[in-house]
Structure formats: C-alpha cells, structure tokens
mmCIF file of C-alpha atoms and ligand atoms in Angstrom:
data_model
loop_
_atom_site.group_PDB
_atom_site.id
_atom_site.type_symbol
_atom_site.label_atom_id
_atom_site.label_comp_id
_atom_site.label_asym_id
_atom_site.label_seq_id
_atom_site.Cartn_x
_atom_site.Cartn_y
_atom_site.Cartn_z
ATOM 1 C CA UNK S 1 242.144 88.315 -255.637
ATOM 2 C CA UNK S 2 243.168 87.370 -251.986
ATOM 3 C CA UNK S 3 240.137 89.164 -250.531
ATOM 4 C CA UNK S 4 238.085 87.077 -253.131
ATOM 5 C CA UNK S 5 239.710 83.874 -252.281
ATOM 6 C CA UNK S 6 239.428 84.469 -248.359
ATOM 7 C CA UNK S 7 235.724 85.254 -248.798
ATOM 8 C CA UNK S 8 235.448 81.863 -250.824
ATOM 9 C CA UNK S 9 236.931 79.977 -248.110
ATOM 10 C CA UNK S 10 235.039 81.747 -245.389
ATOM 11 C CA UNK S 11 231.810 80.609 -247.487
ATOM 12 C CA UNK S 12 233.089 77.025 -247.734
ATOM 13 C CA UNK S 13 233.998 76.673 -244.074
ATOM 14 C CA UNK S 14 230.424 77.605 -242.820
ATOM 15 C CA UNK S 15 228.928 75.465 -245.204
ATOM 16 C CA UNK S 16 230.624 72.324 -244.211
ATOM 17 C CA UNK S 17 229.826 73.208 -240.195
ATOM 18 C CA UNK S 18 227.121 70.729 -238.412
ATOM 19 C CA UNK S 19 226.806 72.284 -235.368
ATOM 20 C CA UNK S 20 226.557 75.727 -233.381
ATOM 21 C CA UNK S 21 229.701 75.451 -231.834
ATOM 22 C CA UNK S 22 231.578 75.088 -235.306
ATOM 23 C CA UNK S 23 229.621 78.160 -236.308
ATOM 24 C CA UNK S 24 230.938 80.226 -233.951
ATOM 25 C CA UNK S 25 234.200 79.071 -234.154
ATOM 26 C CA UNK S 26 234.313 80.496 -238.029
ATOM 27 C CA UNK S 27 232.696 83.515 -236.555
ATOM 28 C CA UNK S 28 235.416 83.966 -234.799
ATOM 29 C CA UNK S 29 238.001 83.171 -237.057
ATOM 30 C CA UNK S 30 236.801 85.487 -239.881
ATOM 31 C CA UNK S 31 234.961 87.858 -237.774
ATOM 32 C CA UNK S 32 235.869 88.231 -234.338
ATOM 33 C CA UNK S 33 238.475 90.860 -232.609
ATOM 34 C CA UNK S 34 241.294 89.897 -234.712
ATOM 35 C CA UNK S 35 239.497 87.695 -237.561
ATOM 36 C CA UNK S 36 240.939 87.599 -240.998
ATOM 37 C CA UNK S 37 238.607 89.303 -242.640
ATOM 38 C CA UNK S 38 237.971 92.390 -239.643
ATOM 39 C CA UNK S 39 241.853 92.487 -240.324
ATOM 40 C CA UNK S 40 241.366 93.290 -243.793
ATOM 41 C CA UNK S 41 238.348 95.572 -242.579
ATOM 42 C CA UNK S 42 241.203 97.146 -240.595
ATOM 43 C CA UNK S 43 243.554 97.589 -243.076
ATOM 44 C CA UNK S 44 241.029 99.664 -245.389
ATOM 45 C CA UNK S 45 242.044 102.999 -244.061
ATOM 46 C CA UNK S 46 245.589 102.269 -245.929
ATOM 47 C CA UNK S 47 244.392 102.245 -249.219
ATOM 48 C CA UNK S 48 244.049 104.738 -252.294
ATOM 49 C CA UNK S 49 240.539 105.981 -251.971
ATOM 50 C CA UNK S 50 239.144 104.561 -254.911
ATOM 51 C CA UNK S 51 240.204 101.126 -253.907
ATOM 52 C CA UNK S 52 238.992 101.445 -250.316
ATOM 53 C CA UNK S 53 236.010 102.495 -251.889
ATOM 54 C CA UNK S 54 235.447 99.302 -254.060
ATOM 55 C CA UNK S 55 236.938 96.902 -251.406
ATOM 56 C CA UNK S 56 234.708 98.222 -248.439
ATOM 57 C CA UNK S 57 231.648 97.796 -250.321
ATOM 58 C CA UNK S 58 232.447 94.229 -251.247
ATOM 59 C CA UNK S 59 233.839 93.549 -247.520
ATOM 60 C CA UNK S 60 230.930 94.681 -246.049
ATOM 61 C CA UNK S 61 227.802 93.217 -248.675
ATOM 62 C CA UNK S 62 230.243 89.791 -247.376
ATOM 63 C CA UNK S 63 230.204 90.404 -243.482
ATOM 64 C CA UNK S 64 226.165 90.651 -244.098
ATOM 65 C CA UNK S 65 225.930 87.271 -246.139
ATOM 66 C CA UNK S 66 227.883 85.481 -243.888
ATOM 67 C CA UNK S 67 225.879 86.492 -240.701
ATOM 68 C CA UNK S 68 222.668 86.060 -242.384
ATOM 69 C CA UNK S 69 224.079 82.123 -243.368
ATOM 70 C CA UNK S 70 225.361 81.574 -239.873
ATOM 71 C CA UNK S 71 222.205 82.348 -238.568
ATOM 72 C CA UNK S 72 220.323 80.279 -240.773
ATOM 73 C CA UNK S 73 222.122 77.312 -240.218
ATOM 74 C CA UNK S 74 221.949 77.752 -236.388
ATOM 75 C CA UNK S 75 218.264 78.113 -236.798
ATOM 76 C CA UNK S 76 218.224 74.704 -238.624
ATOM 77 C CA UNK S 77 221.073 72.904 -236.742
ATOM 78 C CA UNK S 78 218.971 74.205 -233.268
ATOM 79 C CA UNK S 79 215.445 72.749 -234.310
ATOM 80 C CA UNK S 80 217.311 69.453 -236.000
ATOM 81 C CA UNK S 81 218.473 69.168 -232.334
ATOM 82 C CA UNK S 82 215.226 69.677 -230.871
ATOM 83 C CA UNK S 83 213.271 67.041 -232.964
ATOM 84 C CA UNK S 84 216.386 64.592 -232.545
ATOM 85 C CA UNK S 85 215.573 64.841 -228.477
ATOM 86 C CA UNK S 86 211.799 64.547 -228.506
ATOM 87 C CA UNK S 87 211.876 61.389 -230.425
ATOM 88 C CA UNK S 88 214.595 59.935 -227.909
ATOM 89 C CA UNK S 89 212.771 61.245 -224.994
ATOM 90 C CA UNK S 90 209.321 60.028 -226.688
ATOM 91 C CA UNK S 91 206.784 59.092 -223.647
ATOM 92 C CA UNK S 92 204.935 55.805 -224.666
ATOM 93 C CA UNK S 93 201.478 56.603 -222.642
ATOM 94 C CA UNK S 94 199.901 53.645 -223.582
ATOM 95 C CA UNK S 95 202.806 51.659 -222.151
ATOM 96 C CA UNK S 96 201.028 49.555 -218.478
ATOM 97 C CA UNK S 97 201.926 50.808 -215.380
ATOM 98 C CA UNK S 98 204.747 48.505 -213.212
ATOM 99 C CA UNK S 99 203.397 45.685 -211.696
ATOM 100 C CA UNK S 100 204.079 44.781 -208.367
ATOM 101 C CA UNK S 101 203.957 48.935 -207.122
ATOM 102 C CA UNK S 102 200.280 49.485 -206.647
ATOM 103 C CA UNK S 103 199.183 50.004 -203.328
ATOM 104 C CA UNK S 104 195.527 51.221 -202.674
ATOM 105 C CA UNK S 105 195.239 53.403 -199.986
ATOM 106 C CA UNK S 106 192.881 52.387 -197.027
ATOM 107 C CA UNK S 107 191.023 54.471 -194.664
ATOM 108 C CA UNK S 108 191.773 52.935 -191.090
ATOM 109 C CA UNK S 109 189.246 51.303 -189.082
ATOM 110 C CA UNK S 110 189.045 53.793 -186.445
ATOM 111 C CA UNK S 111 188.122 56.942 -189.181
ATOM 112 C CA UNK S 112 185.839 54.396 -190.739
ATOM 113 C CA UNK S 113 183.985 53.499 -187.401
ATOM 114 C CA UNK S 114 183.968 57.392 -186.205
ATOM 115 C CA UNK S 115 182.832 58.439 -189.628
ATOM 116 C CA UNK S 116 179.735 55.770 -189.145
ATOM 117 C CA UNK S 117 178.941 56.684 -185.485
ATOM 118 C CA UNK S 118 179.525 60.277 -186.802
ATOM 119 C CA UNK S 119 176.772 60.092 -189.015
ATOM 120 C CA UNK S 120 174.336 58.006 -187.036
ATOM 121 C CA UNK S 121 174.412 60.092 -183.907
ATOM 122 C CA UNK S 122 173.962 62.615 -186.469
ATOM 123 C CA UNK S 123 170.685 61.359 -187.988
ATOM 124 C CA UNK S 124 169.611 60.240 -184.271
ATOM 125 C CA UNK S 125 169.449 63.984 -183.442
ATOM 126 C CA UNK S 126 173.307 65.058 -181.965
ATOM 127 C CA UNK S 127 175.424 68.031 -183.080
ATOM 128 C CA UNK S 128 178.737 67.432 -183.028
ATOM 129 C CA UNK S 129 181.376 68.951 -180.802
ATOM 130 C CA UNK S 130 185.236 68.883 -179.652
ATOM 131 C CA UNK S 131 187.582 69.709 -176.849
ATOM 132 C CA UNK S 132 191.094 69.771 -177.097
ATOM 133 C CA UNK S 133 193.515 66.784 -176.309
ATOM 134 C CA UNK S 134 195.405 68.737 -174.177
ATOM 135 C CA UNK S 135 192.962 69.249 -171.112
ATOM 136 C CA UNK S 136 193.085 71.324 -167.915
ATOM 137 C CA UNK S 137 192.440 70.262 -164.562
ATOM 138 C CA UNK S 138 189.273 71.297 -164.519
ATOM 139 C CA UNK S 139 187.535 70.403 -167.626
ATOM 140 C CA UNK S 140 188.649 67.072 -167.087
ATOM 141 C CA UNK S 141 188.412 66.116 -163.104
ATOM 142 C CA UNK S 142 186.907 68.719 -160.839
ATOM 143 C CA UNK S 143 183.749 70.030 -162.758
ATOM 144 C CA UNK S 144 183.094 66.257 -163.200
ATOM 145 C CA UNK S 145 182.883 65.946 -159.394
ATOM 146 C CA UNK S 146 186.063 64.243 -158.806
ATOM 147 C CA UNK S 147 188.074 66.434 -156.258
ATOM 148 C CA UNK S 148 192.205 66.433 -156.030
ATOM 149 C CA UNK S 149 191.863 63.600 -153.675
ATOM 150 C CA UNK S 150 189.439 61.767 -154.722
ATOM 151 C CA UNK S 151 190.209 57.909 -155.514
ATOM 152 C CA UNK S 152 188.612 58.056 -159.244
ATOM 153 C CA UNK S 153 191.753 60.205 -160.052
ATOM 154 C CA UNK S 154 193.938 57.377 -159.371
ATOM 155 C CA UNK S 155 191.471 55.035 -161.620
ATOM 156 C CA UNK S 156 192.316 57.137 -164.813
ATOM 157 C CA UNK S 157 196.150 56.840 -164.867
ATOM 158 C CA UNK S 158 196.754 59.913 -165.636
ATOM 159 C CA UNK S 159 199.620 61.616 -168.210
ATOM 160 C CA UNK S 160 200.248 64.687 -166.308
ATOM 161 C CA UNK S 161 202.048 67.878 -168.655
ATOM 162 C CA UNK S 162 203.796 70.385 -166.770
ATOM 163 C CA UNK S 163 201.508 72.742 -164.537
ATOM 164 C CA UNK S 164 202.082 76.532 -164.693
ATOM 165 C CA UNK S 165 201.278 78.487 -161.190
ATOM 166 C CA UNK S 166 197.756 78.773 -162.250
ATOM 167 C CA UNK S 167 196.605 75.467 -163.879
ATOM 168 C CA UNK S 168 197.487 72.056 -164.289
ATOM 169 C CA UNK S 169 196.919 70.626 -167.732
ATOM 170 C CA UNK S 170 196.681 66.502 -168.493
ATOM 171 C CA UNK S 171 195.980 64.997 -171.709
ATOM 172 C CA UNK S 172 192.559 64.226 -171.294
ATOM 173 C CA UNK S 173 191.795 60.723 -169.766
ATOM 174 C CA UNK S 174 188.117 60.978 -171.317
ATOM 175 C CA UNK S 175 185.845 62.843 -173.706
ATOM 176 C CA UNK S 176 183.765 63.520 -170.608
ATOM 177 C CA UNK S 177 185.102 67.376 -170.416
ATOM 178 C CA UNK S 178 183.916 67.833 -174.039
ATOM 179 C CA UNK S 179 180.484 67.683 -171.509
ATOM 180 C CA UNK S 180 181.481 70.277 -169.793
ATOM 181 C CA UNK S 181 182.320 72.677 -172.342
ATOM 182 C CA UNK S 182 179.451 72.055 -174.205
ATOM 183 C CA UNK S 183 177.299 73.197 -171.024
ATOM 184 C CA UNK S 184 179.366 75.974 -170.202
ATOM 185 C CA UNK S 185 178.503 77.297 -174.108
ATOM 186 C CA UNK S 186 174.961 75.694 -175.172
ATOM 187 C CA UNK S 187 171.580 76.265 -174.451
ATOM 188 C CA UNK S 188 169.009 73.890 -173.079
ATOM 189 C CA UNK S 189 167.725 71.954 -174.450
ATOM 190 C CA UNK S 190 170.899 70.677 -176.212
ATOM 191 C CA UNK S 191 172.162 66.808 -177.506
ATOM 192 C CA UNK S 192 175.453 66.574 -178.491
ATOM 193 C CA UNK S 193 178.813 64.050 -179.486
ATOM 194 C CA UNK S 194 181.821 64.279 -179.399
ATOM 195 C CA UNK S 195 184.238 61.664 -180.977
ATOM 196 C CA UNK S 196 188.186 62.163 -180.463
ATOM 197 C CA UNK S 197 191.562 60.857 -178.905
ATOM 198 C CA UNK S 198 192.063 59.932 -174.926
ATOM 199 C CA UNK S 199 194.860 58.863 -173.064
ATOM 200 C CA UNK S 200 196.140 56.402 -170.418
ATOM 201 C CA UNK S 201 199.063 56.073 -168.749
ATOM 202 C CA UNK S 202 198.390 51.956 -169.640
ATOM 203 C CA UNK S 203 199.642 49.418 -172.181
ATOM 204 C CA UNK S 204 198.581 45.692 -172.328
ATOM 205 C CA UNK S 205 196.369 43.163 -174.560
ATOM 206 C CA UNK S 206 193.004 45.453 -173.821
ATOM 207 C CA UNK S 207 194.698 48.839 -173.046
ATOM 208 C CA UNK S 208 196.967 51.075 -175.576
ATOM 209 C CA UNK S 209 198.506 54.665 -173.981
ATOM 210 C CA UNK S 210 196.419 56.575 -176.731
ATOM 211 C CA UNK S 211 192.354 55.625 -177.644
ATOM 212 C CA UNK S 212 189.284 56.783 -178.837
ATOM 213 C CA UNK S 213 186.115 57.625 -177.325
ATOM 214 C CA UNK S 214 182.702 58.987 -178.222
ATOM 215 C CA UNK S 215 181.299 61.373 -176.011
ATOM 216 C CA UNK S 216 177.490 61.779 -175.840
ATOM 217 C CA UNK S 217 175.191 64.055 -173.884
ATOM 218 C CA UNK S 218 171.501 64.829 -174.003
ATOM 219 C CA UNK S 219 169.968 67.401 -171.654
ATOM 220 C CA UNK S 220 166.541 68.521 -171.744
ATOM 221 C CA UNK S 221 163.295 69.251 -168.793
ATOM 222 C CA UNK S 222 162.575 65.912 -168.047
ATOM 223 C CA UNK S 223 164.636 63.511 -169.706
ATOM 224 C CA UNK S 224 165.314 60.275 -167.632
ATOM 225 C CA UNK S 225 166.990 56.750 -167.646
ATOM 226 C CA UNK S 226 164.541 55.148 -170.150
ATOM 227 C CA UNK S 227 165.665 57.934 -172.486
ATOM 228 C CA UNK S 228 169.435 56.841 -171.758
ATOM 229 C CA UNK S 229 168.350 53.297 -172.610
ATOM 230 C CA UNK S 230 166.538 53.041 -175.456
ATOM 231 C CA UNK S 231 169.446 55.968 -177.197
ATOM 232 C CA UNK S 232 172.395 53.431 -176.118
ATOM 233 C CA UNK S 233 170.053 50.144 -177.664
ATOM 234 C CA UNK S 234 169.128 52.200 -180.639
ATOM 235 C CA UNK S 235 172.609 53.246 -181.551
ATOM 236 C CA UNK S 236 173.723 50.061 -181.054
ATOM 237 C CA UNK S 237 171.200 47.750 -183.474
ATOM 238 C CA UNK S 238 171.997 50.569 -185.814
ATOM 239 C CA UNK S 239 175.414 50.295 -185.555
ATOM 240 C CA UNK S 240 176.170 46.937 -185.986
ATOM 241 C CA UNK S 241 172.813 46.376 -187.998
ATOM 242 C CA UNK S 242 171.185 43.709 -185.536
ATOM 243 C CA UNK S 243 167.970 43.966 -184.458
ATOM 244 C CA UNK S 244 168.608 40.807 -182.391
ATOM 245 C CA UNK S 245 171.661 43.070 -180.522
ATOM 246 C CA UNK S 246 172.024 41.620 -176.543
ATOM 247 C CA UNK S 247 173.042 43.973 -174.823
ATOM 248 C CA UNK S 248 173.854 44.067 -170.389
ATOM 249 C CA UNK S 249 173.341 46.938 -168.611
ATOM 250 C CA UNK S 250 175.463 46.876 -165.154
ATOM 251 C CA UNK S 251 175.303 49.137 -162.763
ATOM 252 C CA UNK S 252 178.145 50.662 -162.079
ATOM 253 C CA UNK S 253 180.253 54.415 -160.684
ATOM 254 C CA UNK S 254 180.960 57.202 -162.342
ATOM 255 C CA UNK S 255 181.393 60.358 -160.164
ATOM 256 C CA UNK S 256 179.680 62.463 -162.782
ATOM 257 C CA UNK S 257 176.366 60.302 -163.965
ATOM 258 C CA UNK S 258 173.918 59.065 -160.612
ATOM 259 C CA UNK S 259 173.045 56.272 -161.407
ATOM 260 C CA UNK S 260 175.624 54.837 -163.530
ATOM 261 C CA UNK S 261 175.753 51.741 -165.575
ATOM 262 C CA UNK S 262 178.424 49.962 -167.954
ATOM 263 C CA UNK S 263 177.075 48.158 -171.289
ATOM 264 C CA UNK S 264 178.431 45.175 -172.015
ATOM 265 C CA UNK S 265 177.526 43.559 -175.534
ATOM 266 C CA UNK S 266 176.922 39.874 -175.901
ATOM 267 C CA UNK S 267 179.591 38.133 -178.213
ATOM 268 C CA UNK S 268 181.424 34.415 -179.014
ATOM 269 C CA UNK S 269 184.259 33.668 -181.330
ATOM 270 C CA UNK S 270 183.757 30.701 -183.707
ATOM 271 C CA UNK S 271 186.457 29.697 -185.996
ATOM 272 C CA UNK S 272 188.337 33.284 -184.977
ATOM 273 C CA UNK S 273 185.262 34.999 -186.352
ATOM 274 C CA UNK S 274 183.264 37.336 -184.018
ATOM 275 C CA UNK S 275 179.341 36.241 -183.745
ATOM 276 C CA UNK S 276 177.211 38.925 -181.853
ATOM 277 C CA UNK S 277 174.064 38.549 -179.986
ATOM 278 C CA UNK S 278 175.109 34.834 -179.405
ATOM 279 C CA UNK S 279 177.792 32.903 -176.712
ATOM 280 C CA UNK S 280 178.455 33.643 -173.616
ATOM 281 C CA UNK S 281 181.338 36.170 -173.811
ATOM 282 C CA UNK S 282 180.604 39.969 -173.106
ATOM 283 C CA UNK S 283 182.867 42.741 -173.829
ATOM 284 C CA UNK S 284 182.382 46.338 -172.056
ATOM 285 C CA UNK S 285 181.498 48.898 -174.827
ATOM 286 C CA UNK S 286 180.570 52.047 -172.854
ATOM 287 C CA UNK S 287 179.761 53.988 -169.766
ATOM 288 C CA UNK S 288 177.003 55.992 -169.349
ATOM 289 C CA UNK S 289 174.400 57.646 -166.490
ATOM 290 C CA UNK S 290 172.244 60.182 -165.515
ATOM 291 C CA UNK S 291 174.579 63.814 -165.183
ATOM 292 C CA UNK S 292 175.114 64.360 -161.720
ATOM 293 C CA UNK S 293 173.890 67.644 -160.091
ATOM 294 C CA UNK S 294 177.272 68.536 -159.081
ATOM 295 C CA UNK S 295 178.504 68.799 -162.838
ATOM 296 C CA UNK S 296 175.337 71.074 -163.673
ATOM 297 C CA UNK S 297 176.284 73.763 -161.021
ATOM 298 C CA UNK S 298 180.094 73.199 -161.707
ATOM 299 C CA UNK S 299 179.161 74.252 -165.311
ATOM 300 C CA UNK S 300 177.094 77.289 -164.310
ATOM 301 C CA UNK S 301 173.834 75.207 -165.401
ATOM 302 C CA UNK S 302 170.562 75.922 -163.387
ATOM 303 C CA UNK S 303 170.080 72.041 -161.886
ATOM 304 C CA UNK S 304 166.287 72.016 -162.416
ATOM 305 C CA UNK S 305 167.309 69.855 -165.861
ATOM 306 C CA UNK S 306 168.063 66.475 -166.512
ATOM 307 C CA UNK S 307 170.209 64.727 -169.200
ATOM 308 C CA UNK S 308 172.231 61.615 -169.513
ATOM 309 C CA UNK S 309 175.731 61.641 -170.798
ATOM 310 C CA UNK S 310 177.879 57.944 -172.246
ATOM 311 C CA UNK S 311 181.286 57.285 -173.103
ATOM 312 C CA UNK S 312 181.876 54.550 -175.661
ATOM 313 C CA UNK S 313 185.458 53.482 -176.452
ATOM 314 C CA UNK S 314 186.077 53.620 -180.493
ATOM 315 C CA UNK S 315 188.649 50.353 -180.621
ATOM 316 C CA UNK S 316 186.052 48.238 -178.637
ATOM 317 C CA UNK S 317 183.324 49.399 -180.916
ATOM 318 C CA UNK S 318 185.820 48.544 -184.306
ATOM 319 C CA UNK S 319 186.662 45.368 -182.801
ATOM 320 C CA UNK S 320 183.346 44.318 -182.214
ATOM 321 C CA UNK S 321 182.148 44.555 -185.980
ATOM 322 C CA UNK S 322 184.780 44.396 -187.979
ATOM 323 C CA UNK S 323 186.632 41.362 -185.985
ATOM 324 C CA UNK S 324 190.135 42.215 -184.971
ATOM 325 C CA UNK S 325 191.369 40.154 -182.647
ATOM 326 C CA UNK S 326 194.169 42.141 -181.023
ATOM 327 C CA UNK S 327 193.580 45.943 -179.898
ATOM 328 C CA UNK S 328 197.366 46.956 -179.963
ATOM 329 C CA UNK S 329 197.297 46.083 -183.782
ATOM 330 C CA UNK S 330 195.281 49.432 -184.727
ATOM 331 C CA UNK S 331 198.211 51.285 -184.060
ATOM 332 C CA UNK S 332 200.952 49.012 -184.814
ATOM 333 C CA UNK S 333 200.756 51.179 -188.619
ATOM 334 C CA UNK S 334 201.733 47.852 -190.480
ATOM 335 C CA UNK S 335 200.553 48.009 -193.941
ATOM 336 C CA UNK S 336 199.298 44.097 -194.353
ATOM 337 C CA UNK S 337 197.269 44.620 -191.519
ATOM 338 C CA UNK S 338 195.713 48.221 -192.917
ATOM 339 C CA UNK S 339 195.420 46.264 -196.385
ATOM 340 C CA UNK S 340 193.170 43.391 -194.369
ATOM 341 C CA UNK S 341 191.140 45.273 -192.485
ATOM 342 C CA UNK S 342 191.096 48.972 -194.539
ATOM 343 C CA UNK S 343 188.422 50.447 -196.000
ATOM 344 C CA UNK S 344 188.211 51.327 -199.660
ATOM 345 C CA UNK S 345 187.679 55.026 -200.529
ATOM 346 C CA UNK S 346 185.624 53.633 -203.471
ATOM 347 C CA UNK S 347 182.261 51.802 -203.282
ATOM 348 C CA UNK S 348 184.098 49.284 -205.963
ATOM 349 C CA UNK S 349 186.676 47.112 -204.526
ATOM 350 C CA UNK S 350 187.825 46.044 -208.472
ATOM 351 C CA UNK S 351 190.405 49.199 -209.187
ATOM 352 C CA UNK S 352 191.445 47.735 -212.422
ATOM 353 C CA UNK S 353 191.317 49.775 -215.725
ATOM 354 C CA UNK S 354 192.964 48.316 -218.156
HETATM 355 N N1 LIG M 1 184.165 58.954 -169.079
HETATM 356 C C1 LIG M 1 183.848 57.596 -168.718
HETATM 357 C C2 LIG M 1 185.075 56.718 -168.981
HETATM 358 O O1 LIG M 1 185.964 57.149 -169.666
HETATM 359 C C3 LIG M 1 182.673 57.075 -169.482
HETATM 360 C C4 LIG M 1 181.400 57.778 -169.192
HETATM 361 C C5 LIG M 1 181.000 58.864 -169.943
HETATM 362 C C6 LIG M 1 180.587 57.377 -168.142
HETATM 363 C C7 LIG M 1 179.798 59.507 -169.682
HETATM 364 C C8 LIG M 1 179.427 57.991 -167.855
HETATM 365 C C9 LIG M 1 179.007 59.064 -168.636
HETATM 366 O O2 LIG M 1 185.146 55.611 -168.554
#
C-alpha cells in the first residue's frame, strides 16, 4: 500500500509540472541517487523472495512509465517553447525600411573620369599599362633625360623615401616612367596609357600633395607632331563631347619630349557654371611632345623611331566637365560633396522600390 501510494503521487507530481526544470526536479526526487522510490528499489534485497519478486516487477514496469511520461512532456513542453519564441521573434518583411538611413553609394569623380578616358584611349587604339607609385631614381628622372643636377628636378618637388646604397626611390612625380617601362618591355610599334596616382611635395588652391595623371605614348617608324595633335584634339572633343572644343597649344620644356608643348583648353564661368569652348579663361590640361632621343637609348630602344608621349592631369580633366570649383575638395572625402558630384552605379537615378 505505501509503494502504491508513492507511485500515485510520483504520477501526480509529473503531471502537474509545466516545465523541464520541474521535470527533472521529480526525477530527482523519485529517481535520482537517493530518490524515494530507488530507496525502495534498494531496499528489495531485504525482503522474503516471493515479495521481492512481486514488488520488483511492479517497481520496475513504474520506473519505465514514469521515464517514458517525463519524456513526453519534455518533448511537448520543449516544442510549446519553441513556437512561443518564433511568434515573439516573428520578422515582419513587409514592414518599410527606416527612413532617413539610406545612403546611395557614389563612384567618385576621379574613377568616373579614369574609367571614361580608360575606355576612350581604349577604343582610340592604346593598351593599357602601370608602374608602381613607389618609383626609383631612374624610371622616374634619369632615363627621362633629367640628370642629378639638372634644374627640372627641382621643378617636380619631389617626396624623396629613404635610399638604400644602391638606389634611391621617390614616389613618382609623373606617370612619365610608366614610358619607360613600357619601352624597356614592348615591341615597336606599340601605343599605350597609363592612368594612376602622382605626387608633389605641394598644397594650395590648384595643387594637392597626391594627383592623377594619364600617361600616353605612341611610337611607331614615322610618326610625327601632326600625329601628336590631332590624338590630343581627338581625345579631347571626345571627351567632353564638343566638336566646337578650343583648344591652345604652347610651346613649352619637357626634358624628355623635343619639341614640347602644354594644352591649354578654352573655358568661362557664368553663374558658377563652367562653359567650354567660350570666354577668355584657359586652364592647362596636359603636357605632351615628341620623345626625346635620349629616352630611346636610355631605354635600350634603337633611336631610328619616333613617337610622342602626353601627360594629362585627371583633377583638371574632372574639373573641366563636371564643374567643381575647388581642386582640394576631391579629396576632402566629405559625403555631401561625393553625394553632389558622385556618380550613380545605376543608369537610373530613381532607386525607389516600394
Ligand atoms: N610628365 C609631364 C608632367 O608631369 C607631362 C608630360 C608627359 C609632358 C609626357 C610631355 C610628355 O608635367
């Protein structure tokens, strides 16, 4: 009668648990090391055989009812649990996005203007090449025919990086090694371009410490000044898509290109808006010339070729077309500015979806 009564009660209290921790608290209590019913489990070996018997059967058929309840209910407690935190953690999807957070990303307006000379030079004929920023004596003064003590040295302004016994390394004050290297590698006939950063040891309105250039070079039999011309007005029409373009050529130095000239390009401002091919303002956009003799033999290239090489400055270029009136702003990385004067990544400028 006890053992019938203790089973009852063990049967009761499981039934009335809710949760897994009152579960195994009954576990314990009737089951575990010194539970009331392994107690009684215990005790068997004291009684008369037939009783032991009789008692062990019933103890036992018990113990295997109870676990199989407990872990029923734990099965249904757990997945009552489960569906009780998906609906409170419930994700509306169709709920709008916050307002006020959305920022489209712009592409800046120097990748934008490289990625359109990139792909005119391109079409006009050029492979494209690079050097690295980080530029070596060499590459970037003497094979372009300017000697240690030459005054066009001091005209660059150089950022000089520490020299090892061997070499002295600058970061490059031009694209004009990119020349070089190219004609130390290439064949002949060869046209290439080579867009990328330069550096100045200069800050004011018109100069920034770090710029961008475009590096061109065409070198062929017989290629000659007319050639030079007509590729610097044809890129330029193209590029800002005026047939009407006025452009200056002014002779000028360079101590790699004989002769040398600088291209200005005809501009006026009218209500702070930039009108080209008009006015009487002219803004320097490149340099340019016929390679000098000195840089073929400096880059191992038999001199009985021609080519002409130009240099075209990136910002100037940008500024030009797109109408920024204040060069230090490109790299100023404020985000109402970038917003302005960004490019979309989509051919849409409406974003909205809903
Ligand atoms: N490297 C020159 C500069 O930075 C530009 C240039 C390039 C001139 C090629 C002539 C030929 O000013």
């Amino acid at each position: 009668m006890h053992n019938d009564q203790l089973i009852q009660s063990a049967l009761n209290e499981v039934e009335e648990c809710s949760s897994v921790e009152c579960l195994e608290a009954k576990r314990v209590k009737f089951f575990g090391k010194n539970g009331l019913i392994t107690k009684e489990l215990k005790s068997l070996s004291k009684l008369p055989l037939e009783q032991k018997k009789e008692l062990g059967e019933k103890l036992n058929k018990f113990k295997n009812q109870f676990f199989l309840i407990v872990e029923n209910k734990k099965s249904i407690i757990e997945s009552k649990e489960i569906n009780l935190k998906l609906a409170r953690d419930f994700l509306d999807s169709s709920l709008p996005a916050r307002e006020n957070n959305y920022f489209e990303a712009k592409i800046h307006p120097i990748n934008q203007t490289i990625n359109e000379i990139v792909s005119i030079l391109g079409s006009m004929g050029l492979t494209f090449e690079e050097g690295p920023d980080i530029e070596d004596d060499f590459h970037n003064f003497s094979a372009l025919n300017i000697p240690e003590d030459h005054p066009a040295r001091q005209m660059h302004d150089t950022f000089y990086l520490k020299s090892t016994k061997t070499d002295s390394y600058v970061l490059r004050t031009h694209t004009s090694p990119v020349q070089i290297r190219a004609l130390k590698k290439m064949q002949i006939p060869l046209g290439i371009f080579a867009p990328g950063r330069t550096y100045r040891c200069d800050s004011d309105i018109t100069h920034t410490p770090m710029f961008h250039q475009v590096e061109g070079l065409v070198v062929d039999k017989d290629i000659n000044f007319a050639n030079l011309k007509w590729f610097v007005e044809k890129f330029c029409k193209i590029f800002f898509n005026k047939k009407d373009l006025k452009l200056r050529f002014r002779p000028s130095y360079f101590p790699f290109t004989e002769p040398s000239a600088e291209v200005d390009i005809n501009y006026s401002y009218s209500s702070g808006k930039i009108i080209l091919g008009k006015g009487s303002k002219w803004m320097e956009i490149l340099g340019c010339g016929m390679v000098h003799p000195e840089v073929f033999k400096m880059s191992g290239v038999d001199s009985s070729v021609t080519g002409f090489a130009f240099g075209m400055g990136i910002e100037r270029l940008s500024m030009l077309k797109y109408g920024m009136p204040d060069l230090r702003d490109f790299f100023e990385g404020d985000l109402k500015w970038l917003e302005h004067y960004g490019f979309s990544f989509f051919e849409e400028t409406d974003l909205s979806w809903r």
